[in-house]
Short mmCIF file of C-alpha atoms and ligand atoms in Angstrom, two decimals:
data_model
loop_
_atom_site.label_atom_id
_atom_site.label_comp_id
_atom_site.label_asym_id
_atom_site.label_seq_id
_atom_site.Cartn_x
_atom_site.Cartn_y
_atom_site.Cartn_z
CA MET N 1 0.00 0.00 0.00
CA ALA N 2 1.37 3.46 -0.87
CA ALA N 3 2.31 5.67 2.10
CA SER N 4 -0.19 8.35 1.10
CA GLU N 5 -3.04 5.78 0.98
CA LYS N 6 -2.07 4.63 4.47
CA THR N 7 -2.11 8.24 5.74
CA VAL N 8 -5.45 8.98 4.17
CA SER N 9 -7.08 5.96 5.73
CA ALA N 10 -5.53 6.73 9.15
CA ASP N 11 -6.90 10.27 8.89
CA GLU N 12 -10.28 8.91 7.88
CA ARG N 13 -10.30 6.52 10.81
CA ARG N 14 -9.55 9.40 13.17
CA LYS N 15 -12.32 11.47 11.57
CA ASN N 16 -14.82 8.62 12.05
CA VAL N 17 -13.88 8.34 15.72
CA VAL N 18 -14.22 12.11 16.20
CA ASP N 19 -17.61 12.13 14.42
CA ALA N 20 -18.87 9.33 16.66
CA LEU N 21 -17.69 11.10 19.85
CA ILE N 22 -19.30 14.34 18.70
CA ARG N 23 -22.58 12.52 18.00
CA GLU N 24 -22.57 10.77 21.35
CA HIS N 25 -21.02 13.23 23.80
CA LEU N 26 -21.35 16.71 22.28
CA ALA N 27 -24.26 17.20 19.85
CA PRO N 28 -26.96 16.27 22.41
CA HIS N 29 -25.66 18.93 24.84
CA VAL N 30 -25.03 21.97 22.64
CA LYS N 31 -28.15 23.86 23.77
CA ARG N 32 -27.38 23.20 27.46
CA ILE N 33 -23.78 24.30 26.98
CA ASP N 34 -25.01 27.59 25.52
CA ALA N 35 -28.09 28.24 27.65
CA GLU N 36 -27.34 26.52 30.97
CA SER N 37 -23.56 26.89 31.38
CA PHE N 38 -23.19 23.13 31.01
CA TYR N 39 -19.50 22.21 30.88
CA PRO N 40 -18.92 19.34 28.39
CA ALA N 41 -16.21 17.53 30.40
CA ASP N 42 -17.27 14.06 29.18
CA TYR N 43 -16.72 15.01 25.55
CA LEU N 44 -13.29 16.53 26.28
CA LYS N 45 -12.23 13.47 28.27
CA SER N 46 -13.54 11.12 25.60
CA LEU N 47 -11.12 12.63 23.05
CA GLY N 48 -8.15 11.72 25.23
CA ALA N 49 -9.57 8.30 26.13
CA ALA N 50 -9.90 7.53 22.40
CA GLY N 51 -6.19 8.30 21.89
CA LEU N 52 -6.87 11.43 19.82
CA LEU N 53 -4.47 13.58 21.89
CA ASP N 54 -1.66 11.05 22.07
CA SER N 55 1.68 12.53 20.97
CA ARG N 56 3.66 9.27 21.08
CA ASP N 57 4.74 7.99 17.66
CA ALA N 58 3.66 11.21 15.93
CA SER N 59 5.81 13.94 14.42
CA PRO N 60 5.35 17.53 15.72
CA GLY N 61 3.69 18.41 12.39
CA GLU N 62 1.23 15.51 12.73
CA ILE N 63 0.42 16.48 16.33
CA ARG N 64 -0.30 20.06 15.25
CA ALA N 65 -2.36 19.03 12.21
CA ARG N 66 -4.46 16.65 14.32
CA GLY N 67 -5.03 19.31 17.00
CA VAL N 68 -6.16 21.81 14.36
CA ARG N 69 -8.64 19.35 12.80
CA LEU N 70 -10.01 18.39 16.20
CA VAL N 71 -10.69 22.01 17.18
CA GLU N 72 -12.26 22.66 13.77
CA GLU N 73 -14.58 19.62 13.84
CA THR N 74 -15.62 20.43 17.42
CA SER N 75 -16.23 24.12 16.64
CA LYS N 76 -18.47 23.27 13.68
CA ILE N 77 -20.87 21.86 16.28
CA CYS N 78 -20.11 24.12 19.27
CA MET N 79 -17.39 26.76 19.40
CA THR N 80 -17.64 27.01 23.19
CA THR N 81 -16.50 23.39 23.39
CA GLY N 82 -13.92 24.08 20.67
CA PHE N 83 -12.59 26.81 22.95
CA ASN N 84 -12.44 24.42 25.93
CA LEU N 85 -10.48 22.05 23.74
CA TRP N 86 -8.18 24.90 22.68
CA CYS N 87 -7.52 25.65 26.38
CA HIS N 88 -6.55 22.02 26.88
CA LEU N 89 -4.31 22.01 23.77
CA ALA N 90 -2.61 25.19 25.00
CA ALA N 91 -1.95 23.46 28.35
CA LEU N 92 -0.62 20.41 26.49
CA THR N 93 1.67 22.66 24.44
CA TYR N 94 3.19 24.14 27.62
CA VAL N 95 3.85 20.73 29.16
CA ARG N 96 5.14 19.17 25.93
CA GLY N 97 7.52 22.11 25.47
CA SER N 98 8.81 22.13 29.04
CA GLY N 99 12.04 20.49 30.16
CA ASN N 100 10.45 19.70 33.56
CA GLU N 101 10.57 15.93 34.18
CA PHE N 102 7.65 15.84 36.66
CA LEU N 103 5.37 17.63 34.23
CA ARG N 104 6.46 15.53 31.26
CA GLN N 105 6.59 12.13 32.95
CA ARG N 106 3.72 12.37 35.40
CA LEU N 107 1.22 14.87 34.03
CA LEU N 108 1.62 14.68 30.26
CA PRO N 109 0.36 11.07 29.90
CA GLU N 110 -2.75 11.92 31.94
CA LEU N 111 -3.38 15.13 30.01
CA GLU N 112 -3.16 13.12 26.80
CA ASN N 113 -5.30 10.17 27.88
CA GLY N 114 -8.22 12.29 29.07
CA LYS N 115 -7.81 11.69 32.81
CA LEU N 116 -6.67 15.27 33.42
CA LEU N 117 -7.78 18.49 31.75
CA GLY N 118 -5.88 21.74 31.52
CA GLY N 119 -6.30 25.45 30.94
CA THR N 120 -4.27 28.57 30.25
CA GLY N 121 -4.04 31.94 31.98
CA LEU N 122 -1.85 33.51 29.33
CA SER N 123 -4.07 36.31 27.96
CA ASN N 124 -2.58 38.81 30.36
CA PRO N 125 1.05 37.75 29.65
CA MET N 126 0.37 37.90 25.88
CA LYS N 127 -0.88 41.47 26.36
CA PHE N 128 2.11 42.21 28.59
CA TYR N 129 4.54 41.01 25.90
CA ALA N 130 2.68 43.17 23.34
CA GLY N 131 3.18 46.24 25.56
CA MET N 132 -0.56 46.53 26.31
CA ASP N 133 -0.82 45.54 29.99
CA LYS N 134 1.09 45.08 33.25
CA LEU N 135 1.76 41.51 34.26
CA ILE N 136 -0.84 40.65 36.91
CA LEU N 137 0.81 37.78 38.79
CA GLN N 138 3.84 38.43 41.00
CA ALA N 139 6.34 35.74 42.05
CA GLU N 140 8.66 35.73 45.06
CA VAL N 141 11.47 33.26 45.58
CA ALA N 142 10.51 30.86 48.39
CA GLU N 143 11.98 27.66 49.79
CA GLY N 144 11.65 25.00 47.10
CA GLY N 145 10.09 27.27 44.48
CA TYR N 146 8.09 30.49 44.18
CA ARG N 147 5.13 32.10 45.90
CA LEU N 148 2.54 33.49 43.46
CA SER N 149 0.11 36.35 44.14
CA GLY N 150 -2.46 38.30 42.12
CA THR N 151 -5.83 37.70 40.44
CA LEU N 152 -6.34 36.52 36.86
CA PRO N 153 -9.83 37.72 35.88
CA MET N 154 -10.75 34.88 33.50
CA VAL N 155 -9.34 31.38 33.11
CA SER N 156 -11.46 28.74 31.36
CA ASN N 157 -11.74 24.96 31.23
CA LEU N 158 -11.19 24.66 34.98
CA ALA N 159 -12.52 22.28 37.64
CA ASP N 160 -11.27 21.03 41.00
CA ASP N 161 -8.76 18.54 39.58
CA HIS N 162 -7.59 20.56 36.53
CA TRP N 163 -4.24 22.30 36.02
CA PHE N 164 -3.41 25.53 34.14
CA GLY N 165 -0.46 27.56 32.93
CA VAL N 166 0.46 31.01 34.32
CA VAL N 167 3.28 33.53 34.01
CA ALA N 168 4.44 35.64 36.97
CA SER N 169 7.02 38.40 37.28
CA LEU N 170 10.03 38.28 39.61
CA GLY N 171 10.62 41.99 39.90
CA ASP N 172 11.12 43.81 36.62
CA SER N 173 13.81 41.71 35.05
CA ARG N 174 12.60 38.12 34.90
CA ARG N 175 9.42 36.13 34.49
CA VAL N 176 8.70 32.47 35.38
CA MET N 177 6.04 30.18 33.99
CA ALA N 178 4.28 27.60 36.15
CA PHE N 179 1.66 24.89 35.70
CA VAL N 180 -0.63 25.05 38.71
CA PRO N 181 -3.35 22.70 40.01
CA CYS N 182 -6.74 24.24 40.79
CA ALA N 183 -6.48 22.49 44.17
CA ALA N 184 -3.32 24.42 45.15
CA GLU N 185 -3.38 25.87 48.66
CA GLY N 186 -4.00 29.62 48.60
CA LEU N 187 -5.78 29.57 45.20
CA LYS N 188 -9.41 30.71 45.22
CA ARG N 189 -11.62 30.30 42.14
CA THR N 190 -14.82 32.25 41.56
CA GLU N 191 -17.05 31.13 38.71
CA ARG N 192 -17.66 33.71 35.98
CA ILE N 193 -20.92 33.39 34.04
CA GLY N 194 -23.32 35.94 32.64
CA TYR N 195 -21.39 36.45 29.41
CA LEU N 196 -23.21 36.86 26.12
CA GLY N 197 -22.00 33.36 25.18
CA LEU N 198 -19.33 30.85 26.19
CA ASN N 199 -20.95 30.23 29.57
CA GLY N 200 -20.26 26.50 29.26
CA SER N 201 -16.54 27.24 29.20
CA ALA N 202 -16.02 26.66 32.96
CA THR N 203 -14.47 30.12 33.36
CA PHE N 204 -13.21 31.36 36.74
CA ALA N 205 -11.48 34.34 38.27
CA CYS N 206 -8.36 32.88 39.92
CA GLU N 207 -7.05 34.62 43.02
CA PHE N 208 -3.55 33.59 44.09
CA SER N 209 -2.70 34.45 47.71
CA GLY N 210 0.91 33.42 48.14
CA VAL N 211 0.42 30.07 46.37
CA LEU N 212 3.60 28.02 46.76
CA ALA N 213 4.64 26.69 43.34
CA PRO N 214 7.37 24.08 43.94
CA ARG N 215 10.05 23.57 41.28
CA SER N 216 8.18 20.51 40.01
CA TRP N 217 5.44 22.87 38.73
CA ILE N 218 7.79 25.24 36.93
CA VAL N 219 7.32 25.05 33.16
CA ALA N 220 10.13 27.52 32.45
CA GLU N 221 12.49 29.57 34.61
CA GLU N 222 12.86 31.97 31.68
CA ALA N 223 9.26 32.57 30.65
CA ASP N 224 10.07 35.27 28.06
CA ALA N 225 11.93 32.84 25.80
CA PHE N 226 9.48 30.01 26.48
CA VAL N 227 6.40 32.09 25.62
CA ALA N 228 8.05 33.31 22.41
CA ARG N 229 8.59 29.64 21.48
CA ILE N 230 5.03 28.44 22.17
CA ARG N 231 3.21 31.55 20.90
CA PRO N 232 2.90 30.28 17.30
CA LEU N 233 1.08 27.14 18.49
CA PHE N 234 -1.09 29.16 20.89
CA ILE N 235 -2.28 31.15 17.86
CA LEU N 236 -2.36 28.24 15.39
CA TYR N 237 -4.78 26.21 17.53
CA GLN N 238 -7.14 29.22 17.79
CA ILE N 239 -7.62 29.59 14.04
CA PRO N 240 -9.82 26.48 13.63
CA LEU N 241 -12.27 27.93 16.19
CA GLY N 242 -13.11 30.46 13.50
CA LEU N 243 -12.93 27.95 10.63
CA GLY N 244 -15.51 25.76 12.38
CA VAL N 245 -17.91 28.63 12.99
CA ILE N 246 -17.59 29.89 9.41
CA ASP N 247 -18.19 26.41 8.01
CA ALA N 248 -21.27 25.85 10.18
CA SER N 249 -22.65 29.27 9.17
CA ILE N 250 -22.25 28.47 5.46
CA ARG N 251 -24.01 25.09 5.86
CA SER N 252 -26.80 26.87 7.74
CA MET N 253 -27.23 29.42 4.89
CA GLU N 254 -27.32 26.59 2.35
CA ARG N 255 -30.17 24.96 4.25
CA VAL N 256 -32.40 28.03 3.87
CA ARG N 257 -31.48 28.73 0.26
CA ASP N 258 -34.98 27.97 -1.10
CA LYS N 259 -36.89 29.75 1.64
CA GLN N 260 -39.35 32.37 0.34
CA ARG N 261 -38.72 31.25 -3.24
CA GLY N 262 -35.01 31.85 -3.07
CA CYS N 263 -35.22 35.45 -1.85
CA ASN N 264 -31.93 35.07 0.04
CA ARG N 265 -30.03 35.22 -3.24
CA PHE N 266 -30.62 39.00 -3.22
CA LEU N 267 -28.58 39.43 -0.05
CA ARG N 268 -25.13 40.97 -0.48
CA GLU N 269 -23.25 38.21 1.35
CA GLN N 270 -23.60 34.78 -0.26
CA PRO N 271 -22.41 31.37 0.97
CA GLU N 272 -20.38 30.74 -2.22
CA THR N 273 -18.16 33.79 -1.62
CA LEU N 274 -17.67 32.86 2.02
CA GLU N 275 -16.89 29.28 1.00
CA ASP N 276 -14.15 30.42 -1.42
CA GLU N 277 -12.56 32.55 1.28
CA LEU N 278 -12.91 29.79 3.87
CA ARG N 279 -11.19 27.31 1.53
CA GLU N 280 -8.17 29.60 1.24
CA LEU N 281 -7.91 30.17 4.99
CA ARG N 282 -8.34 26.46 5.69
CA GLU N 283 -5.65 25.43 3.20
CA GLN N 284 -3.26 27.98 4.65
CA THR N 285 -4.00 26.75 8.20
CA TYR N 286 -3.36 23.10 7.32
CA ARG N 287 -0.15 24.03 5.52
CA LEU N 288 1.13 26.09 8.47
CA ALA N 289 0.12 23.34 10.94
CA SER N 290 2.36 20.83 9.15
CA THR N 291 5.26 23.17 8.52
CA GLU N 292 8.60 22.10 9.95
CA ARG N 293 9.48 25.32 11.77
CA PRO N 294 6.36 27.06 13.06
CA GLU N 295 8.49 29.34 15.22
CA SER N 296 10.31 30.87 12.22
CA GLY N 297 9.66 34.56 11.63
CA ASP N 298 7.87 34.12 8.28
CA VAL N 299 5.49 31.52 9.65
CA VAL N 300 4.68 33.58 12.75
CA GLN N 301 3.84 36.57 10.57
CA GLU N 302 1.64 34.42 8.35
CA LEU N 303 -0.11 32.96 11.40
CA LEU N 304 -0.86 36.39 12.82
CA GLY N 305 -2.33 37.56 9.51
CA LEU N 306 -4.33 34.35 9.19
CA ARG N 307 -5.70 34.65 12.74
CA LEU N 308 -6.86 38.21 12.00
CA LYS N 309 -8.44 37.32 8.64
CA THR N 310 -10.23 34.36 10.23
CA ALA N 311 -11.68 36.60 12.96
CA TYR N 312 -12.99 39.06 10.36
CA LEU N 313 -14.42 36.31 8.14
CA ALA N 314 -16.10 34.68 11.14
CA LEU N 315 -17.86 37.97 11.96
CA ARG N 316 -19.03 38.29 8.34
CA ALA N 317 -20.21 34.68 8.17
CA VAL N 318 -22.25 34.76 11.38
CA GLN N 319 -23.86 38.05 10.43
CA ALA N 320 -24.74 36.69 6.97
CA ASP N 321 -26.22 33.58 8.59
CA MET N 322 -28.47 35.77 10.76
CA LEU N 323 -29.73 37.61 7.68
CA HIS N 324 -30.27 34.44 5.64
CA GLY N 325 -31.99 32.73 8.59
CA GLY N 326 -34.46 35.57 9.25
CA GLY N 327 -36.96 35.24 12.10
CA SER N 328 -35.98 31.71 13.10
CA ALA N 329 -32.34 32.79 13.44
CA TYR N 330 -33.46 35.58 15.75
CA LEU N 331 -34.80 33.13 18.34
CA ARG N 332 -32.71 33.37 21.52
CA ASN N 333 -31.53 29.77 21.38
CA SER N 334 -31.13 29.36 17.62
CA ALA N 335 -27.86 27.98 16.28
CA PRO N 336 -27.14 31.14 14.20
CA SER N 337 -27.62 33.33 17.28
CA ARG N 338 -25.29 31.09 19.33
CA ARG N 339 -22.66 31.32 16.60
CA LEU N 340 -23.07 35.11 16.40
CA ARG N 341 -22.29 35.34 20.12
CA GLU N 342 -19.45 32.82 19.88
CA ALA N 343 -17.85 34.68 16.96
CA TYR N 344 -17.76 37.90 19.01
CA PHE N 345 -15.82 35.99 21.64
CA PHE N 346 -13.40 34.73 18.98
CA ALA N 347 -12.87 38.36 17.96
CA ASN N 348 -12.22 39.30 21.60
CA LEU N 349 -10.10 36.32 22.54
CA THR N 350 -6.46 37.27 23.11
CA PRO N 351 -4.91 38.12 20.71
CA THR N 352 -8.05 40.16 20.07
CA ILE N 353 -8.72 41.93 16.78
CA LYS N 354 -7.53 45.20 18.34
CA HIS N 355 -4.33 43.51 19.60
CA LEU N 356 -3.67 42.03 16.14
CA GLU N 357 -4.47 45.32 14.42
CA LYS N 358 -2.01 47.09 16.75
CA MET N 359 0.66 44.57 15.75
CA ARG N 360 -0.18 44.77 12.05
CA GLN N 361 -0.29 48.55 11.98
CA SER N 362 3.03 48.77 13.81
CA GLY N 363 4.64 46.49 11.21
CA ALA N 364 4.83 43.21 13.19
CA PHE N 365 3.25 41.48 10.19
CA SER N 366 1.81 42.47 6.86
CA GLY N 367 -0.86 41.09 4.61
CA THR N 368 -3.97 42.38 2.95
CA ILE N 369 -6.86 42.61 5.34
CA PRO N 370 -10.26 43.23 3.76
CA SER N 371 -11.69 46.66 4.55
C1 LIG G 245 -15.71 33.81 28.52
C2 LIG G 245 -14.27 34.20 28.56
C3 LIG G 245 -13.31 33.25 28.76
C4 LIG G 245 -11.96 33.61 28.82
N1 LIG G 245 -11.04 32.64 29.06
C5 LIG G 245 -9.75 32.98 29.22
C6 LIG G 245 -8.77 32.00 29.54
O1 LIG G 245 -9.05 30.80 29.61
N2 LIG G 245 -7.51 32.40 29.76
C7 LIG G 245 -7.14 33.71 29.66
O2 LIG G 245 -5.97 34.01 29.90
N3 LIG G 245 -8.02 34.65 29.29
C8 LIG G 245 -9.31 34.33 29.08
N4 LIG G 245 -10.23 35.28 28.71
C9 LIG G 245 -9.75 36.63 28.37
C10 LIG G 245 -9.74 36.86 26.85
O3 LIG G 245 -8.75 36.09 26.20
C11 LIG G 245 -9.50 38.33 26.52
O4 LIG G 245 -8.32 38.75 27.13
C12 LIG G 245 -10.65 39.16 27.02
O5 LIG G 245 -11.83 38.64 26.40
C13 LIG G 245 -10.67 40.62 26.64
O6 LIG G 245 -9.48 41.12 26.31
P1 LIG G 245 -9.32 42.66 26.04
O7 LIG G 245 -7.94 42.81 25.52
O8 LIG G 245 -10.44 43.16 25.21
O9 LIG G 245 -9.35 43.27 27.48
P2 LIG G 245 -10.47 44.16 28.18
O10 LIG G 245 -11.68 43.32 28.42
O11 LIG G 245 -10.62 45.44 27.46
O12 LIG G 245 -9.78 44.42 29.58
C14 LIG G 245 -8.68 45.30 29.75
C15 LIG G 245 -7.87 44.79 30.92
O13 LIG G 245 -8.65 44.81 32.12
C16 LIG G 245 -8.45 43.61 32.86
N5 LIG G 245 -9.76 42.99 33.11
C17 LIG G 245 -10.70 42.68 32.21
N6 LIG G 245 -11.78 42.16 32.80
C18 LIG G 245 -11.50 42.15 34.11
C19 LIG G 245 -12.22 41.74 35.25
N7 LIG G 245 -13.45 41.25 35.14
N8 LIG G 245 -11.63 41.86 36.43
C20 LIG G 245 -10.40 42.38 36.56
N9 LIG G 245 -9.66 42.79 35.51
C21 LIG G 245 -10.21 42.68 34.31
C22 LIG G 245 -7.59 42.69 32.03
O14 LIG G 245 -6.30 42.59 32.59
C23 LIG G 245 -7.51 43.36 30.67
O15 LIG G 245 -6.25 43.28 30.08
C24 LIG G 245 -11.58 34.96 28.65
C25 LIG G 245 -12.55 35.93 28.43
C26 LIG G 245 -13.88 35.57 28.39
C27 LIG G 245 -14.92 36.63 28.13
#
């Protein structure tokens, strides 16, 4: 059998497994996730239990490509759950990239097999590194590690036994990155709901009052260099959140094509145009996922441009879906209205559109962005 045939069938097998897990553990709960803050832990754990997050025997390019597809397939059905999965993939990225033996030997297998779930508190550090914010968490050297203090306003995909990544400053000159359990002494979590969408994302304000982070929890002593290294993957795994929402919006518009004797064809935004643009963004995403050196300057610039274009296209697609759907789309719990609210989160997820526009307009990356 040719190698390419083998790869195709392995990919197809994975896709069949994902489809079955979505049917069983995700699709029946989408309305509850959106309307009742239901956190889809079983679905997230089922992905690991099925071996879909396993990094053994896979090249870095394969791991990235699989992660991207998984977030995209999930987000076609529910972007809130796609976001939870992104949080977990970000946590996996930190642990996979760390030189810390405890994290790699003890936690990584459990994060990959679905027994443990992870999150990321890196929005504030990303804004800090972009010169937009002060770093919230402070670290002090303590016996055996560091003591962490400060409050992160929003960290998602958390529960009592989950872990998440944070960055804290040691004075002005150095930053450390740690992977912290929600059960850590001195850490208080307060649930945050009441958002326009995303309420099933298990989001909490996390207040650190002198939390002792032993050396076994330290992802990187030099967080600045570590964050620069993982940032491309942090951004890469976000892009399929948008791809999934755009795809679902196009399918939704296609389903109402013949309504009112085809009157939707007079609307200015049509599914065919969105589909052409989606195809380009998707191809670029898959290509960048499999590239050998995602951390190289050219790739990072391309990723930033792609993330921004995807956010803009997602906003166009969900708005078009609302117009094509008409009155039924305007129902509070309709799928187009959920996607509209989810897409606004995607636009305001760090790096937000304004953060990316700041970078683009100060020359950090180029690329034609539609007006
Ligand atoms: C539902 C939801 C889930 C999120 N999940 C995560 C996550 O898992 N990890 C993560 O790191 N970030 C998370 N965020 C933050 C997100 O990535 C963006 O940073 C945020 O949506 C807005 O960024 P902004 O740049 O527009 O900041 P703005 O909202 O304009 O805020 C400006 C600054 O004020 C501070 N701030 C904002 N809100 C509060 C608050 N309620 N209390 C105290 N200070 C505040 C922040 O430091 C922020 O930089 C989440 C946000 C939401 C709405």
